[in-house]
CSV table of C-alpha atoms and ligand atoms in Angstrom, one decimal:
chain,number,residue,atom,x,y,z
A,1,MET,CA,-51.2,-3.2,-1.8
A,2,PHE,CA,-53.7,-4.5,0.8
A,3,TYR,CA,-51.8,-6.8,3.2
A,4,LYS,CA,-54.9,-7.0,5.4
A,5,PRO,CA,-57.9,-6.4,3.1
A,6,VAL,CA,-61.1,-4.6,4.0
A,7,ASN,CA,-63.4,-6.9,5.8
A,8,ILE,CA,-66.5,-6.4,7.9
A,9,PRO,CA,-65.6,-6.5,11.6
A,10,TYR,CA,-66.4,-9.8,13.3
A,11,TYR,CA,-68.2,-8.1,16.3
A,12,LEU,CA,-70.5,-6.4,13.8
A,13,LEU,CA,-71.5,-9.8,12.4
A,14,GLN,CA,-72.0,-11.0,15.9
A,15,TYR,CA,-74.3,-8.1,16.8
A,16,GLU,CA,-76.3,-8.8,13.6
A,17,ALA,CA,-76.6,-12.5,14.6
A,18,TYR,CA,-78.0,-11.4,18.0
A,19,ALA,CA,-80.5,-9.0,16.4
A,20,ARG,CA,-81.8,-11.8,14.1
A,21,ARG,CA,-82.6,-13.8,17.2
A,22,LEU,CA,-84.3,-11.3,19.5
A,23,ARG,CA,-88.0,-10.5,19.7
A,24,PRO,CA,-89.0,-6.9,18.9
A,25,GLY,CA,-88.6,-4.7,22.0
A,26,SER,CA,-86.2,-2.3,23.7
A,27,LEU,CA,-83.2,-4.7,23.8
A,28,MET,CA,-83.5,-5.3,20.0
A,29,ASN,CA,-83.9,-1.6,19.4
A,30,SER,CA,-80.8,-0.8,21.3
A,31,ILE,CA,-78.8,-3.5,19.6
A,32,GLU,CA,-80.1,-2.4,16.2
A,33,SER,CA,-79.1,1.2,16.9
A,34,GLN,CA,-75.6,0.0,17.8
A,35,ILE,CA,-75.5,-2.0,14.5
A,36,LYS,CA,-76.5,1.1,12.6
A,37,ASN,CA,-73.6,3.1,14.1
A,38,TYR,CA,-71.0,0.3,13.5
A,39,ARG,CA,-72.3,-0.2,10.0
A,40,ALA,CA,-71.9,3.5,9.3
A,41,GLY,CA,-68.4,3.4,10.6
A,42,TYR,CA,-67.5,0.4,8.5
A,43,ASN,CA,-69.1,1.8,5.4
A,44,GLY,CA,-67.0,5.0,5.9
A,45,GLU,CA,-63.9,2.9,6.1
A,46,ARG,CA,-64.9,0.8,3.1
A,47,SER,CA,-65.5,3.9,1.0
A,48,LEU,CA,-61.8,4.7,1.0
A,49,GLU,CA,-60.8,1.2,-0.3
A,50,PRO,CA,-60.9,2.0,-4.0
A,51,MET,CA,-58.8,5.2,-3.6
A,52,LEU,CA,-56.2,3.3,-1.4
A,53,ALA,CA,-56.1,0.5,-3.9
A,54,GLU,CA,-54.8,2.9,-6.5
A,55,LEU,CA,-51.6,3.6,-4.5
A,56,PRO,CA,-48.6,1.9,-6.1
A,57,ASP,CA,-48.3,-1.7,-4.7
A,58,LYS,CA,-44.5,-1.6,-4.4
A,59,ASN,CA,-44.5,1.5,-2.1
A,60,PHE,CA,-47.5,1.0,0.1
A,61,LEU,CA,-48.6,-1.8,2.4
A,62,ILE,CA,-52.1,-1.3,3.7
A,63,PHE,CA,-53.8,-2.9,6.7
A,64,HIS,CA,-57.5,-2.4,7.4
A,65,ASP,CA,-58.7,-2.6,11.0
A,66,LEU,CA,-55.9,-3.6,13.2
A,67,ARG,CA,-56.4,-4.1,16.9
A,68,LEU,CA,-53.2,-4.3,18.8
A,69,SER,CA,-52.4,-4.7,22.5
A,70,ASN,CA,-50.0,-2.7,24.7
A,71,ASN,CA,-50.1,-5.3,27.5
A,72,LEU,CA,-52.9,-3.7,29.5
A,73,TYR,CA,-55.2,-2.2,26.8
A,74,PHE,CA,-56.1,-2.6,23.1
A,75,PHE,CA,-56.0,0.1,20.5
A,76,GLN,CA,-57.8,-0.1,17.2
A,77,ILE,CA,-56.5,1.5,13.9
A,78,ASP,CA,-58.9,1.9,11.0
A,79,TYR,CA,-56.1,1.9,8.4
A,80,LEU,CA,-52.4,1.6,8.8
A,81,ILE,CA,-50.2,2.3,5.8
A,82,LEU,CA,-46.6,1.3,5.8
A,83,THR,CA,-44.1,2.9,3.5
A,84,SER,CA,-40.3,2.8,3.7
A,85,ALA,CA,-40.1,6.4,4.9
A,86,PHE,CA,-43.1,6.8,7.3
A,87,PHE,CA,-46.1,4.9,8.7
A,88,LEU,CA,-49.5,6.5,8.5
A,89,ILE,CA,-52.6,5.9,10.6
A,90,LEU,CA,-56.0,6.9,9.0
A,91,GLU,CA,-58.7,7.5,11.6
A,92,VAL,CA,-61.9,7.4,9.5
A,93,LYS,CA,-65.0,9.3,10.6
A,94,ASN,CA,-68.3,8.8,8.8
A,95,ILE,CA,-70.2,11.9,10.0
A,96,ALA,CA,-72.5,13.7,7.6
A,97,GLY,CA,-73.6,17.3,7.9
A,98,THR,CA,-72.0,20.6,8.6
A,99,LEU,CA,-69.1,20.2,11.0
A,100,GLN,CA,-67.1,22.7,13.0
A,101,LEU,CA,-63.8,21.4,14.6
A,102,ASN,CA,-62.5,23.7,17.3
A,103,PHE,CA,-58.9,22.9,18.1
A,104,ALA,CA,-58.9,25.0,21.3
A,105,THR,CA,-61.9,23.4,23.0
A,106,HIS,CA,-61.3,20.0,21.2
A,107,LYS,CA,-64.9,19.7,20.3
A,108,LEU,CA,-66.4,18.7,17.0
A,109,THR,CA,-69.9,20.2,16.5
A,110,ARG,CA,-72.2,18.8,13.9
A,111,SER,CA,-75.3,20.5,12.6
A,112,TYR,CA,-77.5,18.1,10.7
A,113,ASN,CA,-81.2,18.1,9.9
A,114,GLY,CA,-81.8,21.0,12.3
A,115,LYS,CA,-80.1,19.1,15.2
A,116,ILE,CA,-76.8,20.2,16.9
A,117,GLU,CA,-74.6,17.4,18.3
A,118,THR,CA,-71.1,17.5,19.8
A,119,PHE,CA,-68.4,14.9,19.4
A,120,GLN,CA,-64.9,14.6,20.7
A,121,ASP,CA,-62.1,16.1,18.6
A,122,PRO,CA,-61.0,13.1,16.4
A,123,THR,CA,-57.5,14.5,16.0
A,124,VAL,CA,-56.9,14.0,19.7
A,125,GLN,CA,-57.9,10.3,19.3
A,126,SER,CA,-55.8,10.0,16.2
A,127,SER,CA,-52.7,11.4,17.9
A,128,ILE,CA,-53.2,9.1,20.9
A,129,LEU,CA,-53.3,6.2,18.4
A,130,CYS,CA,-50.1,7.5,16.9
A,131,GLN,CA,-48.4,7.3,20.4
A,132,GLN,CA,-49.8,3.9,21.1
A,133,LEU,CA,-48.5,2.5,17.8
A,134,GLN,CA,-45.1,4.1,18.5
A,135,ASP,CA,-45.0,2.4,21.9
A,136,TRP,CA,-46.0,-0.9,20.3
A,137,LEU,CA,-43.3,-0.6,17.7
A,138,SER,CA,-40.6,0.3,20.2
A,139,ILE,CA,-41.5,-2.8,22.2
A,140,HIS,CA,-41.6,-5.2,19.2
A,141,PHE,CA,-39.4,-3.5,16.6
A,142,ASN,CA,-36.9,-1.3,18.4
A,143,SER,CA,-34.7,-1.0,15.3
A,144,ILE,CA,-37.3,1.0,13.4
A,145,SER,CA,-38.1,3.6,16.1
A,146,ASP,CA,-36.7,6.3,13.8
A,147,ILE,CA,-39.5,5.9,11.2
A,148,PRO,CA,-42.0,8.7,11.8
A,149,VAL,CA,-45.6,7.6,12.6
A,150,LEU,CA,-48.1,10.1,11.1
A,151,ASP,CA,-51.8,10.3,11.5
A,152,LEU,CA,-54.7,11.8,9.5
A,153,VAL,CA,-58.3,12.1,10.3
A,154,VAL,CA,-60.4,11.3,7.2
A,155,PHE,CA,-64.1,12.4,7.0
A,156,SER,CA,-65.4,9.8,4.6
A,157,SER,CA,-69.0,11.0,4.0
A,158,PRO,CA,-69.5,12.9,0.7
A,159,GLY,CA,-72.1,14.9,2.6
A,160,THR,CA,-69.7,16.4,5.1
A,161,TYR,CA,-68.8,20.1,5.1
A,162,ILE,CA,-66.1,21.0,7.6
A,163,THR,CA,-64.7,24.3,9.0
A,164,PHE,CA,-61.9,24.8,11.5
A,165,VAL,CA,-61.7,27.1,14.4
A,166,ASN,CA,-58.5,28.0,16.3
A,167,GLY,CA,-56.3,25.6,14.3
A,168,THR,CA,-52.7,26.0,13.2
A,169,PRO,CA,-52.1,25.2,9.5
A,170,GLU,CA,-50.4,22.0,10.6
A,171,GLN,CA,-53.4,20.9,12.6
A,172,GLU,CA,-55.8,21.7,9.8
A,173,MET,CA,-53.7,19.8,7.3
A,174,GLY,CA,-54.1,16.7,9.5
A,175,VAL,CA,-57.9,16.6,8.7
A,176,ILE,CA,-59.0,15.7,5.2
A,177,ARG,CA,-62.1,14.5,3.3
A,178,GLY,CA,-62.3,11.1,1.8
A,179,PRO,CA,-61.8,12.0,-1.9
A,180,ALA,CA,-58.5,13.7,-1.1
A,181,VAL,CA,-57.0,10.7,0.6
A,182,LYS,CA,-54.9,9.3,-2.3
A,183,GLN,CA,-53.5,12.8,-3.2
A,184,LYS,CA,-52.7,13.5,0.4
A,185,ILE,CA,-50.8,10.3,0.8
A,186,LEU,CA,-48.8,10.9,-2.4
A,187,SER,CA,-47.9,14.4,-1.2
A,188,LEU,CA,-46.7,12.9,2.1
A,189,THR,CA,-44.5,10.6,0.0
A,190,ASN,CA,-43.1,13.6,-1.8
A,191,GLU,CA,-42.4,15.3,1.5
A,192,TYR,CA,-40.9,12.3,3.3
A,193,GLY,CA,-39.7,10.2,0.4
A,194,ALA,CA,-40.6,6.6,0.1
A,195,ALA,CA,-38.6,3.9,-1.7
A,196,SER,CA,-39.6,0.3,-2.5
A,197,LEU,CA,-40.5,-1.8,0.5
A,198,ASN,CA,-37.5,-4.0,0.2
A,199,SER,CA,-35.7,-3.2,3.4
A,200,LYS,CA,-35.3,-5.9,6.1
A,201,ILE,CA,-38.1,-4.7,8.4
A,202,PHE,CA,-40.7,-5.4,5.8
A,203,LYS,CA,-39.8,-9.1,5.9
A,204,ASN,CA,-41.1,-9.3,9.5
A,205,LEU,CA,-43.2,-6.3,10.5
A,206,PRO,CA,-46.2,-7.0,8.2
A,207,GLU,CA,-46.5,-10.6,9.3
A,208,GLN,CA,-46.0,-9.6,13.0
A,209,LEU,CA,-48.8,-7.1,12.7
A,210,LEU,CA,-51.2,-9.8,11.5
A,211,VAL,CA,-50.1,-12.1,14.3
A,212,ALA,CA,-50.6,-9.4,16.9
A,213,ASN,CA,-54.0,-8.4,15.6
A,214,HIS,CA,-56.8,-9.4,18.0
A,215,PRO,CA,-60.1,-8.7,16.4
A,216,LYS,CA,-62.7,-7.5,18.9
A,217,THR,CA,-65.4,-10.1,19.8
A,218,ILE,CA,-68.5,-9.7,21.9
A,219,ASP,CA,-70.4,-12.1,24.3
A,220,LEU,CA,-73.6,-10.4,25.1
A,221,ILE,CA,-74.8,-13.3,27.3
A,222,ALA,CA,-71.6,-13.3,29.4
A,223,ASN,CA,-71.8,-9.6,29.9
A,224,LYS,CA,-75.5,-9.9,30.8
A,225,THR,CA,-76.8,-7.6,28.0
A,226,VAL,CA,-78.8,-10.6,26.7
A,227,GLN,CA,-80.3,-13.5,28.7
A,228,ALA,CA,-79.8,-16.8,27.0
A,229,GLU,CA,-83.5,-17.5,27.1
A,230,GLU,CA,-84.3,-14.3,25.1
A,231,LEU,CA,-82.6,-15.7,22.0
A,232,ILE,CA,-85.0,-17.5,19.6
A,233,LYS,CA,-83.8,-20.9,18.5
A,234,GLY,CA,-84.6,-22.5,15.2
A,235,VAL,CA,-84.0,-22.2,11.4
A,236,ARG,CA,-84.9,-18.8,9.9
A,237,CYS,CA,-86.9,-18.4,6.7
A,238,PRO,CA,-84.6,-16.8,4.1
A,239,SER,CA,-87.7,-15.3,2.5
A,240,CYS,CA,-89.8,-13.8,5.3
A,241,SER,CA,-87.3,-14.1,8.3
A,242,HIS,CA,-89.8,-16.2,10.3
A,243,ILE,CA,-88.2,-18.5,12.9
A,244,PRO,CA,-88.7,-21.5,13.1
A,245,MET,CA,-89.0,-23.3,9.9
A,246,THR,CA,-90.1,-26.9,10.1
A,247,ARG,CA,-88.0,-29.9,8.9
A,248,ILE,CA,-90.2,-32.0,6.6
A,249,ALA,CA,-88.9,-34.7,4.3
A,250,GLN,CA,-85.3,-33.5,4.0
A,251,ASN,CA,-86.4,-29.9,3.5
A,252,TRP,CA,-87.1,-26.8,5.5
A,253,HIS,CA,-90.6,-25.4,5.2
A,254,CYS,CA,-91.8,-22.0,6.4
A,255,PRO,CA,-95.2,-22.1,8.0
A,256,ILE,CA,-95.8,-18.4,7.3
A,257,CYS,CA,-94.9,-17.8,3.7
A,258,GLY,CA,-94.7,-21.4,2.5
A,259,LYS,CA,-91.1,-21.1,1.2
A,260,GLU,CA,-89.0,-24.3,1.1
A,261,SER,CA,-85.3,-24.0,1.5
A,262,PRO,CA,-83.1,-27.2,1.9
A,263,LYS,CA,-80.1,-25.2,3.0
A,264,ALA,CA,-81.7,-22.8,5.4
A,265,TYR,CA,-80.1,-24.5,8.4
A,266,ILE,CA,-76.6,-23.4,7.3
A,267,SER,CA,-77.3,-19.7,8.3
A,268,ALA,CA,-78.8,-20.9,11.6
A,269,LEU,CA,-75.5,-22.7,12.4
A,270,GLU,CA,-73.7,-19.6,11.4
A,271,ASP,CA,-75.8,-17.6,13.9
A,272,PHE,CA,-74.9,-20.3,16.5
A,273,ARG,CA,-71.2,-19.8,15.8
A,274,LEU,CA,-71.4,-16.0,16.0
A,275,ILE,CA,-73.3,-16.1,19.3
A,276,TYR,CA,-71.9,-19.1,21.2
A,277,GLY,CA,-68.6,-19.6,19.5
A,278,PRO,CA,-67.4,-22.4,17.2
A,279,LYS,CA,-67.8,-25.4,19.6
A,280,ILE,CA,-71.1,-27.3,19.2
A,281,THR,CA,-72.2,-30.8,20.2
A,282,ASN,CA,-74.8,-32.8,18.3
A,283,ARG,CA,-77.3,-32.3,21.1
A,284,GLN,CA,-76.8,-28.5,21.0
A,285,CYS,CA,-77.2,-28.6,17.2
A,286,LYS,CA,-80.5,-30.6,17.5
A,287,GLU,CA,-81.8,-28.2,20.1
A,288,PHE,CA,-80.8,-25.1,18.2
A,289,LEU,CA,-82.2,-26.2,14.8
A,290,GLY,CA,-85.4,-27.5,16.5
A,291,LEU,CA,-85.0,-31.1,15.3
A,292,ASP,CA,-86.5,-34.3,16.8
A,293,SER,CA,-83.8,-36.6,15.7
A,294,MET,CA,-80.2,-36.9,16.7
A,295,THR,CA,-79.4,-38.7,13.5
A,296,THR,CA,-80.8,-35.8,11.3
A,297,SER,CA,-78.9,-33.4,13.5
A,298,LYS,CA,-75.7,-35.2,13.1
A,299,TYR,CA,-76.2,-35.5,9.4
A,300,LEU,CA,-76.8,-31.8,9.0
A,301,LEU,CA,-74.0,-30.8,11.3
A,302,ARG,CA,-71.5,-33.0,9.4
A,303,SER,CA,-72.7,-31.5,6.1
A,304,VAL,CA,-71.0,-28.2,6.9
A,305,HIS,CA,-67.7,-30.1,7.4
A,306,PRO,CA,-66.7,-29.1,10.9
A,307,THR,CA,-63.6,-30.5,12.4
A,308,SER,CA,-64.2,-32.5,15.6
A,309,ILE,CA,-62.6,-33.5,18.9
A,310,GLY,CA,-63.6,-36.3,21.2
A,311,LYS,CA,-65.6,-39.4,20.6
A,312,ASN,CA,-69.2,-40.6,20.4
A,313,SER,CA,-71.5,-38.6,22.6
A,314,ASN,CA,-68.6,-36.5,23.9
A,315,ARG,CA,-67.7,-35.4,20.4
A,316,ILE,CA,-67.4,-31.6,20.0
A,317,TYR,CA,-67.6,-30.2,16.6
A,318,LEU,CA,-65.9,-26.9,15.6
A,319,LEU,CA,-67.9,-24.8,13.2
A,320,LYS,CA,-65.8,-23.0,10.6
B,401,ZN,ZN1,-91.2,-17.5,5.3
């Protein structure tokens, strides 16, 4: 059963909000190419969801995308699967093409569309994650340090063909393709045994993992990738993507394609939240939506039911 379901990472939604508000150019290209990589990674993870969902609910607790901290640094796990006999990390790679994994040089070489590229050996990364999770567990759940933490690298793309060089049978068994994931997990269950998740640790650990999860967020203005002035303000046309639409008689009109969309401002407020965070004043809302009137701005802002703190002109709304 999915204890933490598969969801698109928040930082990816943030990147996409920035991309929607940049003018064409090298900065936009570089952000879009990052989005493409992150999307591919997420799609690879998501492609395993139906197979993992078939694992018996009473024996498997599944977490998608956990980011935990060992005091000084964060580590991110694509999937963590808890059973009563072992914990399993899945490190998912969405890399299409013909791959060769060399366990001696720790290089993954990909040949695709006539191009050769080299990546780091993902089994190294996955065994580091294993150690990091063991450290985390020993700090927070000392009593369960005897449960083995296993890791698998899963190549999710159906268009991946992989060969191994210099690997031991054990090393090679730690790398599988997406369609084999369910069978592999069931065979680990046969090997290690796994009973129902009714022992005491399962009362606390799942919830503690959620509490300890710190999703990655980005602030491209603070880290100086984007200058605040480069971001285009205004309501975006849902039909042709033009910014800004114009507010006329309680409706939003697109000057380019002529589309009218009374609710188009909602996605603009969503972009604001993803880029600047949930706090917004009525003045910021008026400016971001490109309105002339504070009253209209307040009306539209309140229509999305934010909570608020402070009073009158000092009031700060918190976008959901
Ligand atoms: Zn339009």
